Short mmCIF file of C-alpha atoms in Angstrom, two decimals:
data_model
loop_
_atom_site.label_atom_id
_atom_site.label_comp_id
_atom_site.label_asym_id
_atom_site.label_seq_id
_atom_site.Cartn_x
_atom_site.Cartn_y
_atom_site.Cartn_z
CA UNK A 42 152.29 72.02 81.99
CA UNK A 43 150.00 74.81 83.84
CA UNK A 44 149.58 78.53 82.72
CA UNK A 45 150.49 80.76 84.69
CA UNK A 46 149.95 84.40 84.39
CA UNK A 47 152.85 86.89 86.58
CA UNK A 48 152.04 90.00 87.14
CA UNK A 49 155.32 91.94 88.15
CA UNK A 50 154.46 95.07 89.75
CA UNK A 51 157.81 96.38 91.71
CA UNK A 52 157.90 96.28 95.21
CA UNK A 53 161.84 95.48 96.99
CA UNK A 54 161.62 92.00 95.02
CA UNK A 55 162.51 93.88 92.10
CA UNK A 56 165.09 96.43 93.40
CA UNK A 57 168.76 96.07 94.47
CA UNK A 58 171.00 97.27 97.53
CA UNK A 59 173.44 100.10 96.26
CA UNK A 60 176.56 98.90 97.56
CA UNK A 61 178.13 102.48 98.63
CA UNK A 62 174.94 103.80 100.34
CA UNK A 63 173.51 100.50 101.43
CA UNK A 64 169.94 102.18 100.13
CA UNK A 65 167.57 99.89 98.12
CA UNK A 66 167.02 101.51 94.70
CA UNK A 67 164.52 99.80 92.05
CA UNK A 68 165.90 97.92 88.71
CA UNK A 69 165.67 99.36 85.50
CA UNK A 70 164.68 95.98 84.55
CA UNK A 71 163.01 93.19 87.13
CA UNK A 72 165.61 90.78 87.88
CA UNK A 73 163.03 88.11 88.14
CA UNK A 74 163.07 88.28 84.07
CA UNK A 75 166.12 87.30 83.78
CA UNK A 76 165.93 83.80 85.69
CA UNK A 77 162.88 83.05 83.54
CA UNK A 78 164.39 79.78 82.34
CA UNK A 79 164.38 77.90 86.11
CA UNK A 80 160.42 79.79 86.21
CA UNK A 81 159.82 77.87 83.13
CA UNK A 82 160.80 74.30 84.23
CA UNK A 83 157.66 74.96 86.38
CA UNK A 84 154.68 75.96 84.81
CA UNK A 85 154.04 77.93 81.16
CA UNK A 86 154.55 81.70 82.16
CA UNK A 87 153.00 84.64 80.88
CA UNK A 88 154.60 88.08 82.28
CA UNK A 89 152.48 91.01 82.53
CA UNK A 90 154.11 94.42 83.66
CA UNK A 91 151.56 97.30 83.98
CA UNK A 92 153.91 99.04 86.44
CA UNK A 93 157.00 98.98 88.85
CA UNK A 94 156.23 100.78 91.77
CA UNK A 95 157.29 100.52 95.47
CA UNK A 96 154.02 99.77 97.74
CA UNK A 97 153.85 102.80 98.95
CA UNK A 98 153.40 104.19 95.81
CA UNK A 99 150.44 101.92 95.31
CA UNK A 100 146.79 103.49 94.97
CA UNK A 101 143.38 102.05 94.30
CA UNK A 102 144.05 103.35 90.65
CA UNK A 103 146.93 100.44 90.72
CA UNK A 104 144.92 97.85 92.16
CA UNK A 105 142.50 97.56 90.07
CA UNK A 106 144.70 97.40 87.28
CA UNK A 107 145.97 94.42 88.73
CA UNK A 108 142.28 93.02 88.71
CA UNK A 109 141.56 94.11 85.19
CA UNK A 110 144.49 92.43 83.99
CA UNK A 111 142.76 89.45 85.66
CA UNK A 112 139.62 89.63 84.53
CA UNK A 113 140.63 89.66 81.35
CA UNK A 114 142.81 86.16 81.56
CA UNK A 115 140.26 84.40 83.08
CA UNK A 116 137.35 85.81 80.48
CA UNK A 117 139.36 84.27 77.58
CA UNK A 118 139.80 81.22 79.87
CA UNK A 119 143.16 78.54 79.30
CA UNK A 120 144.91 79.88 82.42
CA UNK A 121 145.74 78.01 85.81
CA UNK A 122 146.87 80.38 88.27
CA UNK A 123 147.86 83.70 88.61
CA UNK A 124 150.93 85.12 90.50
CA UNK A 125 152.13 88.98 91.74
CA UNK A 126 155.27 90.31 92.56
CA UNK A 127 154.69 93.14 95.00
CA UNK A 128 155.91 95.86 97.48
CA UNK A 129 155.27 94.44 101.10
CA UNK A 130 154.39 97.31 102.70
CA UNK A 131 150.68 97.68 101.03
CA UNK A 132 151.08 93.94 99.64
CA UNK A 133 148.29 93.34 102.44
CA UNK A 134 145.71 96.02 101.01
CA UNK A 135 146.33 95.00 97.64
CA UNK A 136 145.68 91.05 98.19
CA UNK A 137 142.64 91.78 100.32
CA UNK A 138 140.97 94.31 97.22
CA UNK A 139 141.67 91.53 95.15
CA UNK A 140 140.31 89.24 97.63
CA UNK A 141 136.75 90.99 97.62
CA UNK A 142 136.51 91.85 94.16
CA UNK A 143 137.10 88.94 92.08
CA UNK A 144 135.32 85.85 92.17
CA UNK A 145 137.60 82.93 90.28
CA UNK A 146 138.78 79.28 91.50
CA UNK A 147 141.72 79.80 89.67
CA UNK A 148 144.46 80.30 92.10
CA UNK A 149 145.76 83.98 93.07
CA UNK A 150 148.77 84.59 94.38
CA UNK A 151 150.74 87.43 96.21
CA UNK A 152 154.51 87.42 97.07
CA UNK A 153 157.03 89.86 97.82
CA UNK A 154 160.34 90.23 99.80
CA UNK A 155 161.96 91.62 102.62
CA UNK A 156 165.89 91.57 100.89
CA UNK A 157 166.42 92.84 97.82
CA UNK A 158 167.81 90.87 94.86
CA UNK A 159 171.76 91.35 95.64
CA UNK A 160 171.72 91.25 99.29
CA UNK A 161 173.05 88.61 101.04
CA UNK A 162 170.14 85.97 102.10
CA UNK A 163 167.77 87.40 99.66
CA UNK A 164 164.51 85.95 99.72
CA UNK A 165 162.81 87.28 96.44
CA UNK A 166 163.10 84.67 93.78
CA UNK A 167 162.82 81.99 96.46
CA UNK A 168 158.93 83.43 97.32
CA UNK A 169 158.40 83.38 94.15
CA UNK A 170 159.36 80.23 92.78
CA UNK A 171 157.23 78.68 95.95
CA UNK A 172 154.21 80.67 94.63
CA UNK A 173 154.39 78.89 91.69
CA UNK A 174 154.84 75.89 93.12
CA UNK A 175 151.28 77.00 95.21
CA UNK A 176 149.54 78.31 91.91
CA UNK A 177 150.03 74.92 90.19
CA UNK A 178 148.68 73.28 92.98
CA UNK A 179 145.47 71.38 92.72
CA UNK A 180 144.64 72.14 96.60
CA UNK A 181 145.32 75.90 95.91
CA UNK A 182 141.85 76.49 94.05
CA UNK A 183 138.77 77.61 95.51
CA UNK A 184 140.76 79.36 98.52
CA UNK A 185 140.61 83.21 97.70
CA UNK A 186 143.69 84.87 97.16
CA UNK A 187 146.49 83.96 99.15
CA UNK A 188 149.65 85.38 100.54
CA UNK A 189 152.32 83.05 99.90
CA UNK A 190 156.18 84.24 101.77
CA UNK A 191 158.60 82.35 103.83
CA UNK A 192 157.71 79.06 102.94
CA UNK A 193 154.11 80.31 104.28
CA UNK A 194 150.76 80.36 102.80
CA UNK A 195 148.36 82.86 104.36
CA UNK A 196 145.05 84.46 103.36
CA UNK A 197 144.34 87.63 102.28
CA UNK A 198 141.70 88.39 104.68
CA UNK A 199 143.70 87.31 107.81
CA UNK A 200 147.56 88.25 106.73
CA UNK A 201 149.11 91.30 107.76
CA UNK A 202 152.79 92.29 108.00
CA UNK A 203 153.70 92.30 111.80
CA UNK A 204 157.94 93.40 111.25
CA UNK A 205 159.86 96.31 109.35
CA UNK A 206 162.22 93.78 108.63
CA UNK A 207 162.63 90.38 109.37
CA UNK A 208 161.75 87.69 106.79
CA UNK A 209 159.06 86.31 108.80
CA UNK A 210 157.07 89.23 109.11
CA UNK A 211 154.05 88.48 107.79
CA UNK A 212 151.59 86.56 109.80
CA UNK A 213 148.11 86.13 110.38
CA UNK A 214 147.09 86.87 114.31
CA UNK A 215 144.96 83.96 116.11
CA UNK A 216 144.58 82.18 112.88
CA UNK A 217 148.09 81.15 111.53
CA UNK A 218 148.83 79.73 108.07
CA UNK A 219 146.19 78.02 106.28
CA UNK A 220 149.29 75.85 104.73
CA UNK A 221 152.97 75.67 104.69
CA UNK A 222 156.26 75.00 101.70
CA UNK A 223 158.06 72.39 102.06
CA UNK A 224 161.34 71.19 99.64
CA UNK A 225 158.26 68.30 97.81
CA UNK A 226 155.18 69.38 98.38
CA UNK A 227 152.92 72.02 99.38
CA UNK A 228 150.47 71.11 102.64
CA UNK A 229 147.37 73.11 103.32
CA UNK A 230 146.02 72.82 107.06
CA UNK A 231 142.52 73.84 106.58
CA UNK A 232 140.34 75.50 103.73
CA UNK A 233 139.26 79.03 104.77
CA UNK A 234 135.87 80.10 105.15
CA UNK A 235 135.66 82.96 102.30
CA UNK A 236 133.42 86.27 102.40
CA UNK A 237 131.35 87.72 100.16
CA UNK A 238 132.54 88.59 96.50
CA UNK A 239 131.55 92.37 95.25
CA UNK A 240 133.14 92.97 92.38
CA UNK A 241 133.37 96.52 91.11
CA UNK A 242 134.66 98.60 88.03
CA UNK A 243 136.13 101.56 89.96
CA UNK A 244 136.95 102.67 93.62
CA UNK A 245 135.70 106.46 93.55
CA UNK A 246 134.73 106.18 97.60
CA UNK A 247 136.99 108.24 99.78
CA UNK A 248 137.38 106.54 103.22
CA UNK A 249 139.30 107.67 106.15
CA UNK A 250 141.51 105.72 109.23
CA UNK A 251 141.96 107.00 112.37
CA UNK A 252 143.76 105.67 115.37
CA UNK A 253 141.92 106.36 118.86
CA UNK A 254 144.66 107.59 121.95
CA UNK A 255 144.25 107.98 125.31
CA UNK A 256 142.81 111.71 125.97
CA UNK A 257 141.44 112.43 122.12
CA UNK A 258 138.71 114.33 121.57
CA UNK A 259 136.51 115.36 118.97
CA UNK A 260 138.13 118.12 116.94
CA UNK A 261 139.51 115.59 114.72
CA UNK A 262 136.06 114.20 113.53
CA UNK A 263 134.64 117.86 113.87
CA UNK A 264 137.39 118.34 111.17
CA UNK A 265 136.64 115.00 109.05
CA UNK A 266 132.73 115.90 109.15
CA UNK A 267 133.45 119.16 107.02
CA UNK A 268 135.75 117.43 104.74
CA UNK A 269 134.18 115.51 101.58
CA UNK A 270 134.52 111.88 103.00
CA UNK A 271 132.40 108.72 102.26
CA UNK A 272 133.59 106.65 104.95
CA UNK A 273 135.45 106.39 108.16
CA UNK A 274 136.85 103.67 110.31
CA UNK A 275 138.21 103.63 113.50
CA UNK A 276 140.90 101.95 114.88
CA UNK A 277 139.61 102.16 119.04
CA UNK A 278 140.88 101.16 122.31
CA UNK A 279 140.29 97.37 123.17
CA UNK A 280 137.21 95.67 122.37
CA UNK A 281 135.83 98.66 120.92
CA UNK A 282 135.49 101.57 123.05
CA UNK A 283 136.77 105.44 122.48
CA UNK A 284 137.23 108.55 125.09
CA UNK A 285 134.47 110.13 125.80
CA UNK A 286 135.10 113.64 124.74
CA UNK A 287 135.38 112.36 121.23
CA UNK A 288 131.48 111.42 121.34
CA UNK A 289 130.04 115.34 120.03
CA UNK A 290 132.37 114.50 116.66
CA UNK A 291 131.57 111.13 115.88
CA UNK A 292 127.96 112.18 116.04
CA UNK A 293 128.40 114.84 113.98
CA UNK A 294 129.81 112.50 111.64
CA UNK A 295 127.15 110.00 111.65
CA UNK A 296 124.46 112.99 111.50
CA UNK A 297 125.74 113.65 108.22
CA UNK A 298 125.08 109.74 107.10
CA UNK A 299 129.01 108.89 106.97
CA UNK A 300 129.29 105.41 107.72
CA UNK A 301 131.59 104.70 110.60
CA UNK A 302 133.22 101.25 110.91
CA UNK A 303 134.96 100.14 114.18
CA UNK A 304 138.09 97.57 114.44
CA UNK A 305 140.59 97.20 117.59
CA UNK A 306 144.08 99.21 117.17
CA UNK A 307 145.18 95.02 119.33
CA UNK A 308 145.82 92.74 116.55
CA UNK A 309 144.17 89.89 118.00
CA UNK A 310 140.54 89.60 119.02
CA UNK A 311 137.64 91.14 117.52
CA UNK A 312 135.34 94.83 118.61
CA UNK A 313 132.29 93.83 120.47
CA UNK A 314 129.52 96.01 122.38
CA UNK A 315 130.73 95.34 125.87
CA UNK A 316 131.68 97.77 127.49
CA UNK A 317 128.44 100.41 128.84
CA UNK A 318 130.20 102.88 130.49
CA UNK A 319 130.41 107.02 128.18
CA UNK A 320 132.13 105.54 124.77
CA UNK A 321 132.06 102.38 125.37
CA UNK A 322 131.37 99.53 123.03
CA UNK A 323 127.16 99.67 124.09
CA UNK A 324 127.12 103.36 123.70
CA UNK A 325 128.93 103.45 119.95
CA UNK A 326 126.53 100.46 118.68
CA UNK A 327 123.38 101.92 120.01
CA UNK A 328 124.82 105.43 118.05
CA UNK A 329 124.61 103.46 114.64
CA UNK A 330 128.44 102.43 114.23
CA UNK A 331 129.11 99.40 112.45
CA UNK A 332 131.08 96.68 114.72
CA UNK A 333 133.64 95.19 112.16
CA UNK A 334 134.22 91.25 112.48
CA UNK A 335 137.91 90.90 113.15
CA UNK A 336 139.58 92.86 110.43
CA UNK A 337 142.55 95.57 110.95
CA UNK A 338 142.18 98.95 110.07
CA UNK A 339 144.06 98.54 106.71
CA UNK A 340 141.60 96.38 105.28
CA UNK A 341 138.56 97.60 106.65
CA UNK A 342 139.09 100.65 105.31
CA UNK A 343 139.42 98.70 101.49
CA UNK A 344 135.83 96.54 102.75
CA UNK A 345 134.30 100.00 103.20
CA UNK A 346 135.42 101.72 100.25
CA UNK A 347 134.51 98.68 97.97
CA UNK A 348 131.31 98.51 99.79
CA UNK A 349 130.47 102.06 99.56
CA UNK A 350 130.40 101.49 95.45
CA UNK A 351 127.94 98.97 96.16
CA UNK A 352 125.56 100.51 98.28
CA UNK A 353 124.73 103.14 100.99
CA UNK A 354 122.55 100.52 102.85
CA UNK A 355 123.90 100.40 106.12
CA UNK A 356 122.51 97.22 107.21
CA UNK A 357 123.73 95.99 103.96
CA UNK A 358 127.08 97.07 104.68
CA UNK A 359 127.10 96.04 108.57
CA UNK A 360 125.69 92.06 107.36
CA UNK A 361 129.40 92.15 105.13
CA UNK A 362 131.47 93.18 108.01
CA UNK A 363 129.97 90.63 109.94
CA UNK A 364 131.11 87.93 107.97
#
């Protein structure tokens, strides 16, 4: 039988529906623990608990806690997968640090859910008894960390969660599932192409997100360029391109040697110098801004600030958003 390390971690899989107020209140206790027996019939489980937090709650502090834990399993070696239990609302940003910052075959896997445990249709212990069933899985090495909900298996790079609430909301625009749950088995479609590993021992960076609009201009950035930022990236209008009149601030920005990283505020495609019109995509690139490769803002904002701890080489950097 397998060993499998959880790492429970709070999130709505661990919180119940208070049945005057219909709010969702955390456990005292994760009610995962107490079905441990059916986990058991599965694989050899080892709980870890370092916190039980909602996502929102969740910092860089927390993540790498997670990937400490981590480390340390698979420096003592004898384990076969890992699995965490986690809010969905940063679950993304969370699977995508761990994504870039630990370099194991051993299989990693992130679940959550949408219902908590005493509503009716919950889906908690169901995603994560089919994570286990992926973590066990020969096929699931060698894949990165994957997202694993709804009978779906995603990848950390690609997931994101597209719904407040409905069961399926986590997808991964243009790319789909790289494998699916099924009642016997578990069927992966393709193997992913992975990125670059840069593992770190702290997240110190401060990186910033900001959301371009029609009719913006550049107080905001005059503002960010006086505030003690590493990093910035930009969610901008189509296939890169931002009004005009926010130009004088993002200059000031890059003037001061803060790194600027452009992704789409669409959800599918990818930012591309186009466009050569005042703040469009030719104009930005030429200005030294760093074209990201398909991620959302979420998680380019993690690929900065991990980068940023590696280096302050900006062709460095761009060659990693490129991949």
């Amino acid at each position: 039988m397998k060993k499998i390390v959880v790492i429970l971690t709070g999130g709505t899989i661990s919180m119940y529906e208070d049945a005057n107020s219909k709010s969702v209140k955390p456990h005292l206790s994760n009610p995962l623990l107490d079905k441990a027996d059916e986990m058991e019939k599965m694989a050899d489980i080892i709980f870890e608990t370092p916190f039980n937090l909602p996502s929102p709650h969740i910092t860089p502090k927390e993540m790498l806690q997670i990937k400490k834990i981590i480390d340390r399993y698979l420096e003592k070696g004898g384990v076969d997968g890992f699995v965490i239990t986690h809010g969905t609302d940063t679950l993304e940003e969370t699977a995508y640090f761990l994504n870039l910052t630990i370099e194991t075959e051993v299989p990693i896997i992130i679940t959550g859910a949408m219902r908590s445990s005493n509503e009716i249709g919950t889906d908690g212990f169901y995603n994560f008894l089919t994570s286990i069933r992926t973590a066990v899985h020969d096929q699931a090495k060698s894949k990165g960390v994957l997202v694993v909900l709804n009978d779906e298996i995603h990848t950390a790079k690609n997931v994101t969660k597209t719904h407040t609430s409905n069961l399926s909301t986590f997808q991964s625009p243009q790319y789909g599932p790289i494998g699916i749950v099924t009642k016997k088995e578990i069927v992966f479609h393709y193997h992913p192409k992975l990125e670059s590993k840069l593992p770190i021992k702290e997240l110190t960076k401060r990186v910033e997100l900001v959301k371009a609009y029609a009719g913006m201009d550049a107080s905001f950035f005059y503002y960010l360029s006086q505030m003690n930022i590493d990093g910035l990236v930009i969610e901008a209008l189509g296939q890169g391109n931002l009004p005009p009149m926010c130009l004088p601030g993002v200059k000031a920005l890059l003037d001061k040697k803060i790194p600027i990283v452009l992704v789409s505020r669409c959800f599918n495609g990818i930012v591309e110098d186009i466009y050569a019109y005042e703040g469009g995509g030719v104009q930005l690139k030429q200005m030294g801004i760093i074209f990201s490769n398909g991620l959302n803002g979420q998680k380019a904002r993690i690929k900065l600030q991990i980068a940023l701890e590696k280096t302050n080489d900006l062709k460095k950097i761009e060659s990693w958003f490129h991949e």
